[in-house]
Short mmCIF file of C-alpha atoms and ligand atoms in Angstrom, two decimals:
data_model
loop_
_atom_site.label_atom_id
_atom_site.label_comp_id
_atom_site.label_asym_id
_atom_site.label_seq_id
_atom_site.Cartn_x
_atom_site.Cartn_y
_atom_site.Cartn_z
CA UNK A 975 16.45 -19.15 28.51
CA UNK A 976 12.98 -17.89 27.54
CA UNK A 977 12.47 -14.40 28.86
CA UNK A 978 9.06 -13.02 29.63
CA UNK A 979 6.90 -10.94 27.28
CA UNK A 980 5.05 -8.39 29.40
CA UNK A 981 1.36 -9.18 29.89
CA UNK A 982 0.54 -5.61 28.88
CA UNK A 983 1.95 -6.29 25.40
CA UNK A 984 -0.58 -9.03 24.76
CA UNK A 985 -3.24 -6.91 23.07
CA UNK A 986 -5.51 -8.40 20.43
CA UNK A 987 -4.63 -7.92 16.75
CA UNK A 988 -6.55 -5.83 14.25
CA UNK A 989 -8.73 -8.43 12.47
CA UNK A 990 -8.85 -6.18 9.41
CA UNK A 991 -5.11 -6.77 8.98
CA UNK A 992 -5.85 -10.49 8.57
CA UNK A 993 -8.45 -9.66 5.91
CA UNK A 994 -5.86 -7.47 4.19
CA UNK A 995 -3.35 -10.30 4.05
CA UNK A 996 -5.98 -12.73 2.67
CA UNK A 997 -6.83 -10.08 0.04
CA UNK A 998 -3.14 -9.64 -0.82
CA UNK A 999 -2.80 -13.41 -1.30
CA UNK A 1000 -5.68 -13.42 -3.78
CA UNK A 1001 -4.20 -10.46 -5.63
CA UNK A 1002 -0.86 -12.26 -5.81
CA UNK A 1003 -2.78 -15.14 -7.44
CA UNK A 1004 -3.92 -12.70 -10.16
CA UNK A 1005 -7.44 -11.91 -8.95
CA UNK A 1006 -8.90 -8.38 -8.95
CA UNK A 1007 -9.79 -7.68 -5.33
CA UNK A 1008 -12.07 -4.76 -4.45
CA UNK A 1009 -10.86 -3.17 -1.25
CA UNK A 1010 -13.82 -2.20 0.84
CA UNK A 1011 -11.98 -3.23 4.00
CA UNK A 1012 -9.37 -0.53 4.43
CA UNK A 1013 -10.27 2.72 6.11
CA UNK A 1014 -8.05 4.96 4.08
CA UNK A 1015 -8.60 7.34 1.17
CA UNK A 1016 -7.84 6.00 -2.30
CA UNK A 1017 -6.12 9.33 -2.97
CA UNK A 1018 -2.77 10.61 -1.73
CA UNK A 1019 -1.40 13.95 -0.56
CA UNK A 1020 -3.19 16.81 -2.40
CA UNK A 1021 -1.26 17.82 -5.56
CA UNK A 1022 -0.93 21.41 -4.40
CA UNK A 1023 0.82 20.29 -1.24
CA UNK A 1024 3.09 17.84 -3.10
CA UNK A 1025 4.35 20.62 -5.38
CA UNK A 1026 5.19 22.97 -2.51
CA UNK A 1027 6.82 20.12 -0.63
CA UNK A 1028 9.08 19.26 -3.58
CA UNK A 1029 10.42 22.82 -3.52
CA UNK A 1030 10.91 22.70 0.26
CA UNK A 1031 13.03 19.54 0.14
CA UNK A 1032 15.57 21.39 -1.99
CA UNK A 1033 16.14 24.07 0.63
CA UNK A 1034 15.27 22.75 4.10
CA UNK A 1035 17.45 20.60 6.29
CA UNK A 1036 14.40 18.89 7.82
CA UNK A 1037 15.92 18.16 11.20
CA UNK A 1038 13.98 17.57 14.40
CA UNK A 1039 11.38 20.18 15.28
CA UNK A 1040 10.32 21.27 18.75
CA UNK A 1041 8.13 18.60 20.37
CA UNK A 1042 4.95 20.68 20.14
CA UNK A 1043 5.32 20.99 16.36
CA UNK A 1044 6.34 23.77 13.96
CA UNK A 1045 4.78 27.11 14.94
CA UNK A 1046 3.34 27.70 11.44
CA UNK A 1047 1.33 24.48 11.61
CA UNK A 1048 0.08 25.11 15.14
CA UNK A 1049 -1.02 28.61 14.07
CA UNK A 1050 -2.71 27.19 10.94
CA UNK A 1051 -4.62 24.60 13.00
CA UNK A 1052 -5.70 27.34 15.41
CA UNK A 1053 -7.00 29.33 12.39
CA UNK A 1054 -8.88 26.20 11.26
CA UNK A 1055 -10.81 26.08 14.57
CA UNK A 1056 -11.73 29.75 14.19
CA UNK A 1057 -12.88 29.35 10.58
CA UNK A 1058 -14.58 25.94 10.77
CA UNK A 1059 -16.06 26.08 14.28
CA UNK A 1060 -15.93 29.72 15.39
CA UNK A 1061 -13.82 28.39 18.28
CA UNK A 1062 -10.94 30.23 19.92
CA UNK A 1063 -8.22 27.59 20.29
CA UNK A 1064 -4.86 29.33 20.78
CA UNK A 1065 -1.81 27.70 19.12
CA UNK A 1066 -0.33 27.24 22.63
CA UNK A 1067 -2.95 24.53 23.31
CA UNK A 1068 -2.11 22.56 20.15
CA UNK A 1069 0.39 19.68 20.06
CA UNK A 1070 1.32 18.14 16.69
CA UNK A 1071 1.61 14.35 16.88
CA UNK A 1072 2.66 11.30 14.88
CA UNK A 1073 -0.86 10.55 13.68
CA UNK A 1074 -3.81 10.53 16.01
CA UNK A 1075 -2.49 7.17 17.20
CA UNK A 1076 0.37 8.93 19.04
CA UNK A 1077 -2.11 11.54 20.28
CA UNK A 1078 -4.09 8.76 21.97
CA UNK A 1079 -1.01 7.46 23.73
CA UNK A 1080 -0.14 10.96 24.95
CA UNK A 1081 -3.71 11.77 25.95
CA UNK A 1082 -4.23 8.52 27.86
CA UNK A 1083 -0.85 8.77 29.59
CA UNK A 1084 -1.45 12.41 30.46
CA UNK A 1085 -5.02 12.06 31.65
CA UNK A 1086 -5.32 8.66 33.30
CA UNK A 1087 -3.56 6.63 35.96
CA UNK A 1088 -3.34 2.84 36.00
CA UNK A 1089 -6.62 1.51 37.36
CA UNK A 1090 -8.70 4.45 36.09
CA UNK A 1091 -11.91 3.66 34.24
CA UNK A 1092 -12.60 5.06 30.79
CA UNK A 1093 -15.94 4.73 29.01
CA UNK A 1094 -16.27 4.02 25.33
CA UNK A 1095 -18.92 2.82 22.93
CA UNK A 1096 -19.14 -0.61 21.30
CA UNK A 1097 -19.00 -0.70 18.34
CA UNK A 1098 -15.94 1.54 18.25
CA UNK A 1099 -12.38 1.88 17.00
CA UNK A 1100 -10.51 -1.08 18.58
CA UNK A 1101 -7.22 0.69 19.31
CA UNK A 1102 -8.82 2.79 22.07
CA UNK A 1103 -9.47 -0.19 24.29
CA UNK A 1104 -6.25 -1.96 23.33
CA UNK A 1105 -4.06 1.08 24.15
CA UNK A 1106 -5.97 1.70 27.39
CA UNK A 1107 -5.44 -1.92 28.43
CA UNK A 1108 -1.73 -1.79 27.60
CA UNK A 1109 -1.51 1.21 29.93
CA UNK A 1110 -3.35 -0.57 32.74
CA UNK A 1111 -6.45 1.61 32.32
CA UNK A 1112 -9.79 -0.18 32.41
CA UNK A 1113 -12.06 0.24 29.36
CA UNK A 1114 -15.72 0.43 30.40
CA UNK A 1115 -17.75 -0.64 27.39
CA UNK A 1116 -21.15 0.92 26.64
CA UNK A 1117 -23.04 -1.24 24.14
CA UNK A 1118 -24.84 1.19 21.82
CA UNK A 1119 -27.23 0.57 18.96
CA UNK A 1120 -29.51 2.20 16.43
CA UNK A 1121 -31.65 3.81 19.19
CA UNK A 1122 -28.80 6.19 20.17
CA UNK A 1123 -27.30 6.41 16.65
CA UNK A 1124 -24.55 4.05 17.85
CA UNK A 1125 -23.21 6.80 20.11
CA UNK A 1126 -23.01 7.15 23.89
CA UNK A 1127 -25.52 9.72 25.18
CA UNK A 1128 -26.02 11.19 28.64
CA UNK A 1129 -29.07 8.92 29.25
CA UNK A 1130 -26.97 5.89 28.18
CA UNK A 1131 -24.25 6.88 30.67
CA UNK A 1132 -26.70 7.64 33.46
CA UNK A 1133 -28.63 4.41 32.97
CA UNK A 1134 -25.41 2.40 33.24
CA UNK A 1135 -24.43 4.20 36.46
CA UNK A 1136 -20.73 3.41 36.01
CA UNK A 1137 -18.12 5.54 37.79
CA UNK A 1138 -15.84 6.95 35.08
CA UNK A 1139 -12.58 8.89 34.98
CA UNK A 1140 -12.76 9.43 31.24
CA UNK A 1141 -15.02 9.08 28.24
CA UNK A 1142 -14.02 8.62 24.60
CA UNK A 1143 -16.42 9.88 21.95
CA UNK A 1144 -15.81 9.59 18.21
CA UNK A 1145 -17.97 11.68 15.90
CA UNK A 1146 -18.23 10.80 13.05
CA UNK A 1147 -17.59 7.31 14.34
CA UNK A 1148 -15.68 4.38 12.97
CA UNK A 1149 -17.26 1.88 12.13
CA UNK A 1150 -20.75 3.38 11.93
CA UNK A 1151 -20.15 6.85 10.49
CA UNK A 1152 -22.77 8.29 12.83
CA UNK A 1153 -22.39 11.86 14.08
CA UNK A 1154 -23.24 13.14 17.58
CA UNK A 1155 -25.78 15.96 17.04
CA UNK A 1156 -24.71 19.40 18.42
CA UNK A 1157 -27.17 19.33 21.35
CA UNK A 1158 -25.99 15.89 22.43
CA UNK A 1159 -22.33 16.87 22.16
CA UNK A 1160 -23.05 19.90 24.34
CA UNK A 1161 -24.89 17.67 26.82
CA UNK A 1162 -22.02 15.17 26.90
CA UNK A 1163 -19.44 17.95 27.43
CA UNK A 1164 -21.52 19.45 30.25
CA UNK A 1165 -22.08 16.02 31.84
CA UNK A 1166 -18.35 15.28 31.77
CA UNK A 1167 -17.49 18.66 33.33
CA UNK A 1168 -20.11 18.21 36.03
CA UNK A 1169 -19.02 14.67 36.88
CA UNK A 1170 -15.26 15.30 36.67
CA UNK A 1171 -14.89 12.99 33.66
CA UNK A 1172 -12.09 13.74 31.18
CA UNK A 1173 -13.71 13.84 27.74
CA UNK A 1174 -11.54 12.61 24.88
CA UNK A 1175 -13.10 13.63 21.57
CA UNK A 1176 -11.82 11.78 18.51
CA UNK A 1177 -12.56 14.11 15.58
CA UNK A 1178 -10.45 12.33 12.96
CA UNK A 1179 -13.37 12.11 10.47
CA UNK A 1180 -14.27 15.80 10.74
CA UNK A 1181 -14.70 17.34 7.31
CA UNK A 1182 -16.10 14.10 5.86
CA UNK A 1183 -19.82 14.58 6.47
CA UNK A 1184 -22.92 14.32 4.31
CA UNK A 1185 -25.20 16.66 6.25
CA UNK A 1186 -24.52 19.21 8.96
CA UNK A 1187 -20.85 19.62 9.99
CA UNK A 1188 -19.85 17.73 13.13
CA UNK A 1189 -19.43 19.96 16.18
CA UNK A 1190 -15.98 20.09 17.82
CA UNK A 1191 -15.63 19.60 21.55
CA UNK A 1192 -12.85 22.21 21.32
CA UNK A 1193 -15.52 24.90 21.05
CA UNK A 1194 -17.54 23.56 23.98
CA UNK A 1195 -15.15 22.94 26.85
CA UNK A 1196 -11.54 23.59 27.82
CA UNK A 1197 -11.25 20.42 29.88
CA UNK A 1198 -11.62 17.99 26.97
CA UNK A 1199 -8.72 16.60 24.99
CA UNK A 1200 -9.58 16.89 21.31
CA UNK A 1201 -7.80 14.63 18.84
CA UNK A 1202 -7.60 15.00 15.08
CA UNK A 1203 -5.46 13.77 12.22
CA UNK A 1204 -4.29 14.43 8.69
CA UNK A 1205 -5.02 10.80 7.74
CA UNK A 1206 -8.62 11.01 6.57
CA UNK A 1207 -9.92 14.42 5.39
CA UNK A 1208 -6.43 15.48 4.31
CA UNK A 1209 -5.81 12.08 2.67
CA UNK A 1210 -2.40 11.59 4.31
CA UNK A 1211 -2.48 8.23 6.15
CA UNK A 1212 1.14 7.29 5.53
CA UNK A 1213 2.52 10.67 6.54
CA UNK A 1214 1.66 9.83 10.15
CA UNK A 1215 0.53 13.26 11.23
CA UNK A 1216 -2.14 14.35 13.68
CA UNK A 1217 -2.71 16.78 16.51
CA UNK A 1218 -4.37 17.22 19.84
CA UNK A 1219 -5.87 20.19 21.63
CA UNK A 1220 -5.12 20.00 25.33
CA UNK A 1221 -6.50 21.84 28.35
CA UNK A 1222 -4.06 24.67 29.28
CA UNK A 1223 -2.80 22.86 32.41
CA UNK A 1224 -2.03 19.68 30.47
CA UNK A 1225 -0.02 21.07 27.60
CA UNK A 1226 3.33 21.22 29.44
CA UNK A 1227 3.10 17.64 30.81
CA UNK A 1228 2.07 16.40 27.37
CA UNK A 1229 4.94 18.34 25.78
CA UNK A 1230 7.41 16.64 28.15
CA UNK A 1231 5.92 13.21 27.40
CA UNK A 1232 6.14 13.94 23.66
CA UNK A 1233 9.78 15.05 23.98
CA UNK A 1234 10.65 11.78 25.62
CA UNK A 1235 8.52 9.45 23.53
CA UNK A 1236 8.69 10.90 20.04
CA UNK A 1237 11.07 13.96 20.04
CA UNK A 1238 8.88 15.43 17.31
CA UNK A 1239 6.39 14.41 14.63
CA UNK A 1240 8.05 13.81 11.22
CA UNK A 1241 9.24 17.21 9.96
CA UNK A 1242 8.47 16.65 6.28
CA UNK A 1243 4.96 15.55 7.22
CA UNK A 1244 4.41 18.66 9.31
CA UNK A 1245 5.11 20.84 6.27
CA UNK A 1246 3.00 18.55 4.08
CA UNK A 1247 0.11 18.99 6.50
CA UNK A 1248 0.58 22.76 6.58
CA UNK A 1249 0.42 22.91 2.77
CA UNK A 1250 -2.48 20.44 2.55
CA UNK A 1251 -4.59 22.76 4.69
CA UNK A 1252 -4.54 25.21 1.77
CA UNK A 1253 -5.84 22.63 -0.73
CA UNK A 1254 -9.51 22.98 0.09
CA UNK A 1255 -10.72 22.44 -3.53
CA UNK A 1256 -8.92 19.12 -3.90
CA UNK A 1257 -10.04 17.98 -0.47
CA UNK A 1258 -13.66 18.87 -1.18
CA UNK A 1259 -13.41 16.92 -4.44
CA UNK A 1260 -12.42 13.88 -2.36
CA UNK A 1261 -15.45 14.38 -0.11
CA UNK A 1262 -17.65 14.65 -3.22
CA UNK A 1263 -16.28 11.28 -4.35
CA UNK A 1264 -17.06 9.71 -0.95
CA UNK A 1265 -20.58 11.15 -1.20
CA UNK A 1266 -21.04 9.59 -4.65
CA UNK A 1267 -19.70 6.24 -3.39
CA UNK A 1268 -22.00 6.36 -0.39
CA UNK A 1269 -25.04 7.11 -2.57
CA UNK A 1270 -24.11 4.27 -4.90
CA UNK A 1271 -23.78 1.73 -2.10
CA UNK A 1272 -26.93 2.94 -0.33
CA UNK A 1273 -28.78 2.41 -3.60
CA UNK A 1274 -27.40 -1.03 -4.43
CA UNK A 1275 -26.43 -2.82 -1.18
CA UNK A 1276 -30.05 -3.45 -0.08
CA UNK A 1277 -30.61 -5.52 -3.23
CA UNK A 1278 -27.60 -7.61 -2.19
CA UNK A 1279 -29.19 -8.32 1.18
CA UNK A 1280 -27.51 -5.51 3.12
CA UNK A 1281 -30.53 -3.41 3.96
CA UNK A 1282 -29.98 -2.80 7.67
CA UNK A 1283 -27.36 -0.05 7.71
CA UNK A 1284 -26.36 2.44 10.40
CA UNK A 1285 -27.12 6.04 9.33
CA UNK A 1286 -23.79 7.02 7.77
CA UNK A 1287 -23.78 10.76 8.48
CA UNK A 1288 -20.03 11.00 8.02
CA UNK A 1289 -16.69 9.16 7.60
CA UNK A 1290 -16.57 6.62 4.75
CA UNK A 1291 -18.15 3.53 6.27
CA UNK A 1292 -21.41 1.62 6.15
CA UNK A 1293 -22.00 -0.68 9.10
CA UNK A 1294 -24.38 -3.46 8.10
CA UNK A 1295 -26.35 -5.74 10.37
CA UNK A 1296 -25.93 -9.15 8.71
CA UNK A 1297 -27.63 -11.23 11.40
CA UNK A 1298 -30.09 -12.56 8.82
CA UNK A 1299 -27.15 -14.01 6.85
CA UNK A 1300 -24.76 -15.13 9.60
CA UNK A 1301 -23.78 -15.08 13.26
CA UNK A 1302 -20.10 -15.40 12.35
CA UNK A 1303 -19.08 -12.23 10.52
CA UNK A 1304 -15.43 -13.30 10.31
CA UNK A 1305 -16.35 -16.45 8.36
CA UNK A 1306 -18.90 -14.46 6.33
CA UNK A 1307 -16.27 -11.88 5.29
CA UNK A 1308 -13.79 -14.64 4.45
CA UNK A 1309 -16.37 -16.37 2.24
CA UNK A 1310 -17.34 -13.07 0.62
CA UNK A 1311 -13.69 -12.43 -0.23
CA UNK A 1312 -13.13 -15.96 -1.57
CA UNK A 1313 -16.32 -16.10 -3.62
CA UNK A 1314 -16.61 -12.50 -4.87
CA UNK A 1315 -13.21 -10.86 -4.42
CA UNK A 1316 -14.83 -8.12 -2.28
CA UNK A 1317 -12.85 -7.49 0.92
CA UNK A 1318 -14.76 -6.14 3.93
CA UNK A 1319 -14.14 -5.97 7.67
CA UNK A 1320 -15.97 -8.20 10.17
CA UNK A 1321 -17.69 -6.26 12.93
CA UNK A 1322 -15.76 -8.29 15.53
CA UNK A 1323 -12.91 -5.79 15.20
CA UNK A 1324 -15.15 -3.08 16.62
CA UNK A 1325 -17.37 -4.95 19.02
CA UNK A 1326 -16.33 -8.17 20.75
CA UNK A 1327 -19.93 -9.01 21.77
CA UNK A 1328 -22.23 -8.03 18.90
CA UNK A 1329 -19.69 -7.67 16.08
CA UNK A 1330 -20.22 -11.28 15.00
CA UNK A 1331 -23.39 -10.10 13.26
CA UNK A 1332 -22.06 -6.94 11.60
CA UNK A 1333 -19.86 -6.12 8.60
CA UNK A 1334 -18.17 -2.81 7.80
CA UNK A 1335 -17.96 -1.60 4.21
CA UNK A 1336 -15.43 1.18 3.54
CA UNK A 1337 -16.26 3.39 0.56
CA UNK A 1338 -13.04 5.43 0.64
CA UNK A 1339 -11.84 3.94 -2.65
CA UNK A 1340 -12.64 4.60 -6.32
CA UNK A 1341 -16.27 4.92 -7.45
CA UNK A 1342 -15.81 2.29 -10.17
CA UNK A 1343 -14.66 -0.18 -7.48
CA UNK A 1344 -17.85 0.50 -5.49
CA UNK A 1345 -19.98 -0.10 -8.58
CA UNK A 1346 -18.16 -3.35 -9.37
CA UNK A 1347 -18.40 -4.49 -5.71
CA UNK A 1348 -22.15 -3.82 -5.67
CA UNK A 1349 -22.57 -5.81 -8.89
CA UNK A 1350 -20.60 -8.80 -7.56
CA UNK A 1351 -22.42 -8.77 -4.22
CA UNK A 1352 -25.83 -8.70 -5.88
CA UNK A 1353 -24.89 -11.71 -8.01
CA UNK A 1354 -23.47 -13.49 -4.92
CA UNK A 1355 -26.61 -12.87 -2.94
CA UNK A 1356 -28.81 -14.06 -5.79
CA UNK A 1357 -26.73 -17.22 -6.25
CA UNK A 1358 -26.24 -18.16 -2.61
CA UNK A 1359 -29.24 -16.65 -0.93
CA UNK A 1360 -26.78 -14.93 1.48
C1 PLP B 2275 -11.68 6.55 14.70
C2 PLP B 2275 -10.23 6.50 14.39
N1 PLP B 2275 -9.36 7.13 15.21
C3 PLP B 2275 -8.04 7.08 14.98
C4 PLP B 2275 -7.49 6.40 13.89
C5 PLP B 2275 -5.98 6.38 13.72
O1 PLP B 2275 -5.57 7.19 12.69
P1 PLP B 2275 -4.13 7.85 12.51
O2 PLP B 2275 -3.21 7.32 13.53
O3 PLP B 2275 -3.73 7.52 11.11
O4 PLP B 2275 -4.34 9.34 12.69
C6 PLP B 2275 -8.35 5.75 13.01
C7 PLP B 2275 -7.82 5.00 11.86
O5 PLP B 2275 -8.51 4.37 11.09
C8 PLP B 2275 -9.75 5.80 13.26
O6 PLP B 2275 -10.64 5.19 12.46
#
């Protein structure tokens, strides 16, 4: 007998995963593939943290922790908000999670009921809308472009006139890297408070910026849920560690959900994160490498035909309008991989409507890979007129 698969489980795949498997196949065939598709640092856990962790493994049992996370880490994150943002975020409002991905599940479950409507920008990180849909929450898509720095703004929301229960904002954003300026973030926070909209602020790329630091919603309003992660700035994707800052009245319900769904975030990772927060020099060296990679690509990509790029204020992405070359970015990325060995992500992952004419380059990898990719793409463009 064939039993049913729940309709809610039928969420679309990550297209980038398909690119990654095509890239792996070419590597298996002996080709050198340049990975500008994956959104993860080329580096691992900071050395300083790895050394302290090695000593800890000898002595600690590393059992479950309390669901909210180890007190030292919650206190350290609270200190981070004071030092980086001048914001008073008590440890009691901080919940340590299994990556920001688990924080989204907790936040959406805690804040929204089935049938609620949550606004989000397109282009944007695809998992937001896929998780919302799996939970029976309706994503309300706001198409955004260069005129609003690819971010939702209060005028964008007001012009659309949609009734919303929640709004997701990511600054710096994936895939565009654009940052919401402080005044606009304040305006968005005030608008959400006024209209009774639960603001979810995804701050996973905080710390990776090339101009002014991104402002945290945690310093602007107590009603927002603020989500962050150790994956990007702290270079710890595989450790699956993140956190959220919850409004005081939500922390207990979220704690109970976390107890039931996850018991606790991985204990070893919690200590790794705690130690990584003391490795500022190494982490800043990573950001300096991203800045060099970004400068290199901004210099060379235009000569390869990629001259219409979103202003990458932060994160490690360049989002290129390739409508002059193609209206099928998935096919374009596949051809680019086959003919140059440069793997990139089609915009369709981030924007179901307009993504067919965009490509995302990730510059999180090694600088020499960026230089080689730029060289190959220039030659490709010259040869094919792409
Ligand atoms: C904007 C954004 N949010 C969240 C995530 C999920 O990250 P993690 O679960 O590793 O914290 C990603 C991953 O690429 C991302 O780009």
